[in-house]
Amino acid sequence: MTTQVFKSVGTKLFVIIFCSILACVMTVGLMAYTKAKNIIENKVSDSSLQTINQVASKLDIIFRSYEDLSMQIMVDNDFHELVRQELQNDPEHGKSEYTGMLKDHLRKYVTGNVSISGVLLIPVDPNLTAVNIGSAQADRSEVLKKTEWFKQVIEKDGKPVWIPPQQDGLAAVPAPPSIGMSRLIKDNMSNQPTYVLVMEIHLASISKSYEDVSLGEGSEMAILDSKGHYVAAPQEEWIGKPAKVSLPAEGDAPQKGSLKATSTGGTNVLAAYASFDRMNWRLLGTVPIKDLVRDAKEIQTLMWLTASIAALIAIAIGVLVLKYIGRPIVKLRNLMNEGAGGNLTVRSGGKKRKDEIGELMESFDRMMGQIRTLAEQTTRSAEDVLLTAAELTEASGKTSLSAKEIATATEEIAGGAANLATEAERGSELTYDMGIQMKKVIDANQEMVVSSREVREAGMQGTAHMGVLMQKTGMTEEKTRAMVEKVDALKESTGSIVKILEMLMTLSKQTNILSLNATIEAARAGTAGKSFMVVADEIRKLADQSRESIDVAGQIIEKNSREIDETVRILSDAYPLFQEQIGSVRDANGIFLTVQGKMEEFTEKLELVTGSISQLDLTQSVLSNAMMNVSAVAQESSATSEEVASLSNEQLSISDGMVRLSEKLDTVSRELKAGISQFIIR
């Protein structure tokens, strides 16, 4: 049930509308929130960068003031004169005096500048002593000489070097966090290094110059050294430690810019930085992004509120869709399922609605009405097809019976032809025997000419031979008469076969007409009659094949009829010869019977007998040839009869196939009627 609900068109439309409205509202809200957030970030980034640049410029001025102060000391002639005098005096006498004078001279520069906590002069020349004022301690000179920054000051050769806060203090221990500015001082006359000036500056005085500057709520500002460690930080314990935000590596030229970064605490911040002109330190300002876009959260809140309202509207629209679209479609689906089950009387009753759903329901009603009409027509067509199949089955049965009768008659014809061939062979053998006897008669006649003493014996032998000849001649006459009768019977059978073939031709034409009618009925039935149309086409093809086979059989039987007529004519021509032969034999028998009484006439009539015997030999030759022709015709007739029998068997197979097709057509018709009977049309 749940699966059907999710497959419903109304549910799908509800989900699509709900998701579309919600997605549009969410998209617009997120775009507005993102755009506002980006605008705020860009504006704050620009303003922060400008502020950082201004603060960096301000600090550059402060740092320059300390460098200028150190430069004044470097170019002060009085200072250098005091240093030279200290170098010229006895080391054991007057050192403290000049040291005190140098301290007093330095105080003139730092007096009134509360940001400078102390000044220390670290001697480079071993003949000089350390000088300190303020919180600086002279005894730290040797310790400071071993630091990295001290070596860097020597290498800079008079250029200022800014010193970040040290862990153990710079010149005063203990001391508050401070930075230092150091320079190498050279004698203005000999240009020899004398002291390294270290000016210690309170870090608080530097931080105070930008403590009132704010980049935004939660913003922080700090100064980083070249290694990215804190020089000045919001909290004192951060000083000297790596910054929480990583900045791009420092190049040759001063850098400034802004970027989004993640602090070591996992907070996303907007960072603006700028490099100082006086040293390779950078001023860093950070603002938490969450504080920047706090006002933009209202847009996000409004978005969620709008999304909730849109969801309610989408639900309301979805309910309307389910009511006015989903339910009618479900109803139409149920009606279609019922119609698919065979009930063609269902109707949707959608004439009340004038929208597309109503038109769809009206179309469904029209479709069911047309299907019902088609089912009724198909039912009637199925009944007609069933009747036609029954008639076709009956006609096929008759055709099959006729084919069986033709096959039986053809087999009888083939048997008669075979008998005729056998009798012809026997006649040929008798004729051959007659020829042998005729040769013996001729030999006897020659012997009578040679020796008249043997006339009696020859007469007796001639009498015996003539008796046998008469007997065999009588038998030959009987065989010839039987052959004529067989040929007449074969002619009559051939006529019967022709009549049967004419009847088969008529049946084939009727089958073709029935197939044409069945094709027309199948075409009227439309799609439901396609299978019956195929069966009708097969029946028509079988009828055409039957007609062609009958034509071939008719041609063969016609040929056999001509051959039989020719055989009858030859036998008719040969029969008088047989009669003449019988008369000659009888005459010869009378002569031989009177031989003993008319020995005197024997010599005179011997030549006549010889001539008669010669004529008889010629007659016997003609008879032998006729018998050979009869045997050949009989063999050909037998072969033709066998071919006709084969064609008849093929016709019988075709008829059986027609019967099977008729039965198949009857089965298909019954199945069609049974399938249509499943539909309820009333």
CSV table of N, CA, C and O in Angstrom, one decimal, residues 217-260:
chain,number,residue,atom,x,y,z
A,217,GLU,N,33.5,44.1,16.1
A,217,GLU,CA,33.3,43.5,17.3
A,217,GLU,C,34.2,42.2,17.4
A,217,GLU,O,34.2,41.4,16.5
A,218,GLY,N,34.9,42.1,18.5
A,218,GLY,CA,35.8,40.9,18.7
A,218,GLY,C,37.1,41.0,17.9
A,218,GLY,O,37.8,40.0,17.8
A,219,SER,N,37.4,42.2,17.3
A,219,SER,CA,38.6,42.3,16.6
A,219,SER,C,39.9,42.4,17.5
A,219,SER,O,39.8,42.8,18.6
A,220,GLU,N,41.0,42.0,16.9
A,220,GLU,CA,42.3,42.1,17.6
A,220,GLU,C,43.3,42.6,16.7
A,220,GLU,O,43.3,42.4,15.4
A,221,MET,N,44.3,43.4,17.3
A,221,MET,CA,45.5,43.9,16.5
A,221,MET,C,46.7,43.5,17.1
A,221,MET,O,46.8,43.4,18.4
A,222,ALA,N,47.7,43.1,16.3
A,222,ALA,CA,49.0,42.7,16.9
A,222,ALA,C,50.1,43.0,15.9
A,222,ALA,O,49.8,43.3,14.7
A,223,ILE,N,51.4,43.0,16.4
A,223,ILE,CA,52.5,43.2,15.5
A,223,ILE,C,53.3,41.9,15.5
A,223,ILE,O,53.6,41.3,16.5
A,224,LEU,N,53.7,41.5,14.3
A,224,LEU,CA,54.4,40.3,14.1
A,224,LEU,C,55.8,40.6,13.6
A,224,LEU,O,56.0,41.5,12.8
A,225,ASP,N,56.8,39.7,14.0
A,225,ASP,CA,58.1,39.9,13.5
A,225,ASP,C,58.3,39.1,12.2
A,225,ASP,O,57.3,38.6,11.6
A,226,SER,N,59.5,39.1,11.6
A,226,SER,CA,59.7,38.4,10.3
A,226,SER,C,59.4,36.9,10.4
A,226,SER,O,59.2,36.3,9.4
A,227,LYS,N,59.5,36.3,11.6
A,227,LYS,CA,59.3,34.9,11.7
A,227,LYS,C,57.8,34.6,12.0
A,227,LYS,O,57.4,33.4,12.2
A,228,GLY,N,56.9,35.6,12.1
A,228,GLY,CA,55.5,35.3,12.3
A,228,GLY,C,55.2,35.2,13.8
A,228,GLY,O,54.1,34.7,14.2
A,229,HIS,N,56.1,35.6,14.7
A,229,HIS,CA,55.9,35.6,16.1
A,229,HIS,C,55.3,37.0,16.6
A,229,HIS,O,55.6,38.0,16.0
A,230,TYR,N,54.6,36.9,17.7
A,230,TYR,CA,54.0,38.1,18.2
A,230,TYR,C,55.1,39.0,18.8
A,230,TYR,O,56.0,38.6,19.6
A,231,VAL,N,55.1,40.3,18.3
A,231,VAL,CA,55.9,41.4,19.0
A,231,VAL,C,55.1,42.1,20.0
A,231,VAL,O,55.5,42.4,21.1
A,232,ALA,N,53.9,42.4,19.5
A,232,ALA,CA,52.9,43.1,20.4
A,232,ALA,C,51.6,42.3,20.2
A,232,ALA,O,51.2,42.1,19.1
A,233,ALA,N,50.9,42.0,21.3
A,233,ALA,CA,49.7,41.1,21.2
A,233,ALA,C,48.7,41.6,22.2
A,233,ALA,O,49.0,42.3,23.2
A,234,PRO,N,47.4,41.3,22.0
A,234,PRO,CA,46.3,41.7,22.9
A,234,PRO,C,46.6,41.1,24.3
A,234,PRO,O,46.2,41.8,25.3
A,235,GLN,N,47.2,40.0,24.4
A,235,GLN,CA,47.5,39.4,25.7
A,235,GLN,C,49.0,39.2,25.8
A,235,GLN,O,49.7,38.8,24.9
A,236,GLU,N,49.6,39.6,27.0
A,236,GLU,CA,51.0,39.6,27.2
A,236,GLU,C,51.6,38.3,27.0
A,236,GLU,O,52.8,38.1,26.5
A,237,GLU,N,50.9,37.2,27.4
A,237,GLU,CA,51.5,35.9,27.4
A,237,GLU,C,51.7,35.4,25.9
A,237,GLU,O,52.4,34.4,25.7
A,238,TRP,N,51.1,36.0,25.0
A,238,TRP,CA,51.2,35.6,23.6
A,238,TRP,C,52.6,36.1,23.0
A,238,TRP,O,53.0,35.6,21.9
A,239,ILE,N,53.2,37.1,23.6
A,239,ILE,CA,54.4,37.8,23.0
A,239,ILE,C,55.5,36.7,22.9
A,239,ILE,O,55.8,36.0,23.8
A,240,GLY,N,56.1,36.7,21.7
A,240,GLY,CA,57.2,35.7,21.4
A,240,GLY,C,56.7,34.4,20.9
A,240,GLY,O,57.5,33.6,20.5
A,241,LYS,N,55.4,34.2,20.9
A,241,LYS,CA,54.9,32.9,20.4
A,241,LYS,C,54.4,33.1,19.0
A,241,LYS,O,54.1,34.2,18.5
A,242,PRO,N,54.2,32.0,18.2
A,242,PRO,CA,53.7,32.1,16.8
A,242,PRO,C,52.3,32.6,16.8
A,242,PRO,O,51.5,32.4,17.7
A,243,ALA,N,52.1,33.4,15.8
A,243,ALA,CA,50.8,34.0,15.6
A,243,ALA,C,49.7,33.0,15.3
A,243,ALA,O,50.0,31.9,14.8
A,244,LYS,N,48.5,33.2,15.7
A,244,LYS,CA,47.4,32.3,15.5
A,244,LYS,C,47.0,32.2,14.1
A,244,LYS,O,46.2,31.3,13.7
A,245,VAL,N,47.4,33.2,13.3
A,245,VAL,CA,47.0,33.3,11.8
A,245,VAL,C,48.3,33.3,11.0
A,245,VAL,O,49.2,34.1,11.3
A,246,SER,N,48.3,32.4,10.0
A,246,SER,CA,49.5,32.3,9.2
A,246,SER,C,49.3,33.3,8.0
A,246,SER,O,48.3,33.3,7.3
A,247,LEU,N,50.4,34.1,7.8
A,247,LEU,CA,50.3,35.1,6.7
A,247,LEU,C,51.3,34.7,5.6
A,247,LEU,O,52.2,33.8,5.8
A,248,PRO,N,51.1,35.2,4.4
A,248,PRO,CA,52.0,34.9,3.3
A,248,PRO,C,53.4,35.3,3.7
A,248,PRO,O,53.7,36.2,4.5
A,249,ALA,N,54.4,34.5,3.1
A,249,ALA,CA,55.8,34.8,3.4
A,249,ALA,C,56.2,36.2,3.0
A,249,ALA,O,55.7,36.8,1.9
A,250,GLU,N,57.0,36.9,3.7
A,250,GLU,CA,57.5,38.2,3.5
A,250,GLU,C,58.4,38.3,2.3
A,250,GLU,O,59.4,37.5,2.2
A,251,GLY,N,58.1,39.2,1.3
A,251,GLY,CA,59.0,39.3,0.2
A,251,GLY,C,59.9,40.5,0.3
A,251,GLY,O,60.1,41.0,1.4
A,252,ASP,N,60.5,40.8,-0.8
A,252,ASP,CA,61.5,42.0,-0.8
A,252,ASP,C,60.7,43.3,-0.6
A,252,ASP,O,61.2,44.2,0.2
A,253,ALA,N,59.6,43.4,-1.2
A,253,ALA,CA,58.8,44.7,-1.1
A,253,ALA,C,57.8,44.6,0.1
A,253,ALA,O,57.3,43.5,0.4
A,254,PRO,N,57.4,45.7,0.7
A,254,PRO,CA,56.4,45.6,1.7
A,254,PRO,C,55.1,45.1,1.2
A,254,PRO,O,54.7,45.3,0.0
A,255,GLN,N,54.4,44.3,2.0
A,255,GLN,CA,53.2,43.7,1.6
A,255,GLN,C,52.0,44.2,2.4
A,255,GLN,O,52.2,44.6,3.6
A,256,LYS,N,50.9,44.1,1.8
A,256,LYS,CA,49.6,44.4,2.5
A,256,LYS,C,48.5,43.7,1.8
A,256,LYS,O,48.6,43.4,0.6
A,257,GLY,N,47.5,43.4,2.6
A,257,GLY,CA,46.4,42.7,2.0
A,257,GLY,C,45.4,42.2,3.1
A,257,GLY,O,45.6,42.5,4.2
A,258,SER,N,44.5,41.4,2.6
A,258,SER,CA,43.5,40.8,3.5
A,258,SER,C,43.2,39.4,3.0
A,258,SER,O,43.3,39.1,1.8
A,259,LEU,N,42.8,38.5,4.0
A,259,LEU,CA,42.5,37.1,3.6
A,259,LEU,C,41.6,36.5,4.7
A,259,LEU,O,41.5,37.0,5.8
A,260,LYS,N,40.9,35.4,4.3
A,260,LYS,CA,40.2,34.6,5.2
A,260,LYS,C,41.1,33.5,5.7
A,260,LYS,O,41.7,32.9,4.9
